[in-house]
Amino acid sequence: DFGAPINMVAAIQGYCRATRQPVPESRGEVVRCCLESLALRYRWTVNSLERLSTGEGNPPIDTIRVVGGGSQNYLLNQFTADACQRTVITGPVEAAILGNVMMQAVAVGELASVREGREAIAASFPQEIVEPRRGGGWDEAFGRFEALTA
C-alpha cells in the first residue's frame, strides 16, 4: 500500500479506514501516524533480531543508533526510545559518506579496525542520547501493530 502511491496521505488514510483505525486528517495527525508507525516497526525489528540472535554469549540489544536524516527528528527518536524501551543514540547525519571514508581508511591502514573508525566518528560528530520513558500506551499500540502486520 505504501511502496509508491500517487498520494501518500490518501494511502495512509485508506489503510487506516480499511483496518478500522482512527483516520488521521490534519497534517500533524498524518505525521504523528507515520512517526508512531516507524517507532513500532523499529520495535518489531529489534524484537525479531533478538529472537534470531538468542543464545549463549549474545547480549540483548540495549541501544538503537539512528543515523542519517532521521537522526535529526527528535520526536521520532523519542518515540523510538519509548516504543522499544531502549536508549537511542543519534547521529551522524552524513552516516553513509562517513562509513565509506572510514572503510577506506581501514583498507589503507590509516585506521586499525572498524571499531577504531566507529570510535573516531563518534568522537568527531555530535550525538544525542534519548532515554526511554515509561508508559504512553506503546505496549498496547504494539499489540495492535502486530495484529495488523501478521
mmCIF file of C-alpha atoms in Angstrom:
data_model
loop_
_atom_site.group_PDB
_atom_site.id
_atom_site.type_symbol
_atom_site.label_atom_id
_atom_site.label_comp_id
_atom_site.label_asym_id
_atom_site.label_seq_id
_atom_site.Cartn_x
_atom_site.Cartn_y
_atom_site.Cartn_z
ATOM 1 C CA ASP A 1 0.000 0.000 0.000
ATOM 2 C CA PHE A 2 2.859 2.384 0.727
ATOM 3 C CA GLY A 3 5.507 1.456 -1.871
ATOM 4 C CA ALA A 4 4.936 4.319 -4.307
ATOM 5 C CA PRO A 5 1.407 5.630 -4.044
ATOM 6 C CA ILE A 6 0.330 8.633 -6.080
ATOM 7 C CA ASN A 7 -0.935 10.260 -2.886
ATOM 8 C CA MET A 8 0.738 9.021 0.332
ATOM 9 C CA VAL A 9 -1.699 10.833 2.631
ATOM 10 C CA ALA A 10 -4.652 9.221 0.858
ATOM 11 C CA ALA A 11 -2.917 5.828 1.045
ATOM 12 C CA ILE A 12 -2.385 6.204 4.791
ATOM 13 C CA GLN A 13 -5.967 7.335 5.328
ATOM 14 C CA GLY A 14 -7.290 4.491 3.168
ATOM 15 C CA TYR A 15 -5.252 1.912 5.069
ATOM 16 C CA CYS A 16 -6.485 3.269 8.384
ATOM 17 C CA ARG A 17 -10.094 3.113 7.184
ATOM 18 C CA ALA A 18 -9.665 -0.423 5.817
ATOM 19 C CA THR A 19 -8.138 -1.641 9.083
ATOM 20 C CA ARG A 20 -10.661 0.211 11.272
ATOM 21 C CA GLN A 21 -8.123 2.524 12.867
ATOM 22 C CA PRO A 22 -8.545 6.225 13.597
ATOM 23 C CA VAL A 23 -8.059 8.102 10.337
ATOM 24 C CA PRO A 24 -5.564 10.963 10.528
ATOM 25 C CA GLU A 25 -6.998 14.103 8.972
ATOM 26 C CA SER A 26 -4.693 17.029 9.721
ATOM 27 C CA ARG A 27 -1.077 17.270 8.607
ATOM 28 C CA GLY A 28 0.036 16.838 12.220
ATOM 29 C CA GLU A 29 -2.078 13.712 12.656
ATOM 30 C CA VAL A 30 -0.630 12.194 9.488
ATOM 31 C CA VAL A 31 2.939 12.974 10.570
ATOM 32 C CA ARG A 32 2.322 11.529 14.025
ATOM 33 C CA CYS A 33 0.816 8.398 12.467
ATOM 34 C CA CYS A 34 3.961 7.967 10.335
ATOM 35 C CA LEU A 35 6.358 8.534 13.240
ATOM 36 C CA GLU A 36 4.482 6.200 15.565
ATOM 37 C CA SER A 37 4.348 3.542 12.848
ATOM 38 C CA LEU A 38 8.100 3.821 12.278
ATOM 39 C CA ALA A 39 8.794 3.515 16.006
ATOM 40 C CA LEU A 40 6.581 0.420 16.230
ATOM 41 C CA ARG A 41 8.306 -1.126 13.192
ATOM 42 C CA TYR A 42 11.670 -0.483 14.870
ATOM 43 C CA ARG A 43 10.392 -2.337 17.942
ATOM 44 C CA TRP A 44 9.227 -5.237 15.780
ATOM 45 C CA THR A 45 12.625 -5.335 14.054
ATOM 46 C CA VAL A 46 14.643 -5.191 17.288
ATOM 47 C CA ASN A 47 12.467 -7.939 18.791
ATOM 48 C CA SER A 48 12.987 -10.068 15.672
ATOM 49 C CA LEU A 49 16.749 -9.540 15.750
ATOM 50 C CA GLU A 50 16.889 -10.538 19.393
ATOM 51 C CA ARG A 51 14.881 -13.696 18.724
ATOM 52 C CA LEU A 52 17.238 -14.615 15.880
ATOM 53 C CA SER A 53 20.366 -13.962 17.904
ATOM 54 C CA THR A 54 19.388 -15.568 21.179
ATOM 55 C CA GLY A 55 21.936 -17.918 22.504
ATOM 56 C CA GLU A 56 24.951 -18.105 24.685
ATOM 57 C CA GLY A 57 27.164 -15.058 24.508
ATOM 58 C CA ASN A 58 24.670 -12.878 22.659
ATOM 59 C CA PRO A 59 23.689 -9.926 24.830
ATOM 60 C CA PRO A 60 20.306 -8.257 24.439
ATOM 61 C CA ILE A 61 20.085 -5.186 22.231
ATOM 62 C CA ASP A 62 20.035 -2.256 24.626
ATOM 63 C CA THR A 63 20.843 0.624 22.272
ATOM 64 C CA ILE A 64 19.457 1.726 18.936
ATOM 65 C CA ARG A 65 21.558 4.000 16.745
ATOM 66 C CA VAL A 66 19.653 6.302 14.429
ATOM 67 C CA VAL A 67 21.821 7.834 11.723
ATOM 68 C CA GLY A 68 21.184 9.855 8.610
ATOM 69 C CA GLY A 69 18.337 12.300 8.230
ATOM 70 C CA GLY A 70 16.110 10.540 10.750
ATOM 71 C CA SER A 71 18.608 11.337 13.470
ATOM 72 C CA GLN A 72 17.514 14.976 13.248
ATOM 73 C CA ASN A 73 13.892 14.240 14.135
ATOM 74 C CA TYR A 74 13.675 14.476 17.916
ATOM 75 C CA LEU A 75 10.074 13.240 18.071
ATOM 76 C CA LEU A 76 10.891 10.126 16.015
ATOM 77 C CA ASN A 77 13.862 9.406 18.246
ATOM 78 C CA GLN A 78 11.836 9.818 21.443
ATOM 79 C CA PHE A 79 9.027 7.656 20.057
ATOM 80 C CA THR A 80 11.604 5.015 19.108
ATOM 81 C CA ALA A 81 13.151 5.033 22.581
ATOM 82 C CA ASP A 82 9.711 4.860 24.206
ATOM 83 C CA ALA A 83 8.244 2.199 21.908
ATOM 84 C CA CYS A 84 11.355 -0.006 22.090
ATOM 85 C CA GLN A 85 12.253 0.751 25.738
ATOM 86 C CA ARG A 86 15.858 1.182 24.685
ATOM 87 C CA THR A 87 18.276 4.078 24.629
ATOM 88 C CA VAL A 88 18.539 5.804 21.255
ATOM 89 C CA ILE A 89 21.809 7.404 20.175
ATOM 90 C CA THR A 90 21.542 9.739 17.206
ATOM 91 C CA GLY A 91 23.966 10.805 14.518
ATOM 92 C CA PRO A 92 25.881 11.358 12.469
ATOM 93 C CA VAL A 93 23.612 12.798 9.786
ATOM 94 C CA GLU A 94 26.064 12.001 6.971
ATOM 95 C CA ALA A 95 26.477 8.370 8.009
ATOM 96 C CA ALA A 96 26.787 6.873 4.520
ATOM 97 C CA ILE A 97 29.709 9.000 3.402
ATOM 98 C CA LEU A 98 31.426 8.724 6.778
ATOM 99 C CA GLY A 99 31.112 4.949 6.701
ATOM 100 C CA ASN A 100 32.621 4.909 3.229
ATOM 101 C CA VAL A 101 35.547 7.107 4.282
ATOM 102 C CA MET A 102 36.055 5.001 7.405
ATOM 103 C CA MET A 103 36.229 1.755 5.420
ATOM 104 C CA GLN A 104 38.719 3.297 3.007
ATOM 105 C CA ALA A 105 40.847 4.457 5.952
ATOM 106 C CA VAL A 106 40.788 0.925 7.382
ATOM 107 C CA ALA A 107 41.683 -0.540 3.970
ATOM 108 C CA VAL A 108 44.781 1.644 3.586
ATOM 109 C CA GLY A 109 45.868 1.204 7.201
ATOM 110 C CA GLU A 110 45.089 4.715 8.470
ATOM 111 C CA LEU A 111 42.727 3.132 10.989
ATOM 112 C CA ALA A 112 43.465 -0.202 12.656
ATOM 113 C CA SER A 113 39.885 -1.510 12.611
ATOM 114 C CA VAL A 114 36.238 -0.757 12.014
ATOM 115 C CA ARG A 115 35.860 -0.378 15.785
ATOM 116 C CA GLU A 116 38.533 2.334 15.804
ATOM 117 C CA GLY A 117 36.773 4.034 12.909
ATOM 118 C CA ARG A 118 33.441 3.997 14.716
ATOM 119 C CA GLU A 119 35.083 5.465 17.796
ATOM 120 C CA ALA A 120 36.693 8.221 15.708
ATOM 121 C CA ILE A 121 33.378 9.088 14.067
ATOM 122 C CA ALA A 122 31.567 9.104 17.429
ATOM 123 C CA ALA A 123 34.193 11.449 18.873
ATOM 124 C CA SER A 124 34.038 13.766 15.851
ATOM 125 C CA PHE A 125 30.315 14.401 15.459
ATOM 126 C CA PRO A 126 27.594 15.428 17.875
ATOM 127 C CA GLN A 127 25.356 12.686 19.178
ATOM 128 C CA GLU A 128 22.234 12.918 21.235
ATOM 129 C CA ILE A 129 21.235 10.296 23.769
ATOM 130 C CA VAL A 130 17.490 9.792 24.084
ATOM 131 C CA GLU A 131 16.359 7.760 27.073
ATOM 132 C CA PRO A 132 13.080 5.821 27.025
ATOM 133 C CA ARG A 133 10.137 6.963 29.099
ATOM 134 C CA ARG A 134 7.675 4.521 30.626
ATOM 135 C CA GLY A 135 4.020 4.392 29.731
ATOM 136 C CA GLY A 136 2.453 6.203 26.842
ATOM 137 C CA GLY A 137 0.449 3.224 25.604
ATOM 138 C CA TRP A 138 3.251 1.773 23.489
ATOM 139 C CA ASP A 139 2.687 -1.827 24.607
ATOM 140 C CA GLU A 140 -0.989 -1.667 23.636
ATOM 141 C CA ALA A 141 -0.122 0.051 20.361
ATOM 142 C CA PHE A 142 2.455 -2.636 19.627
ATOM 143 C CA GLY A 143 -0.135 -5.360 20.197
ATOM 144 C CA ARG A 144 -2.411 -3.697 17.622
ATOM 145 C CA PHE A 145 0.550 -3.197 15.269
ATOM 146 C CA GLU A 146 1.483 -6.877 15.427
ATOM 147 C CA ALA A 147 -2.107 -7.912 14.753
ATOM 148 C CA LEU A 148 -2.219 -5.656 11.682
ATOM 149 C CA THR A 149 1.106 -6.835 10.285
ATOM 150 C CA ALA A 150 0.701 -10.553 10.932
#
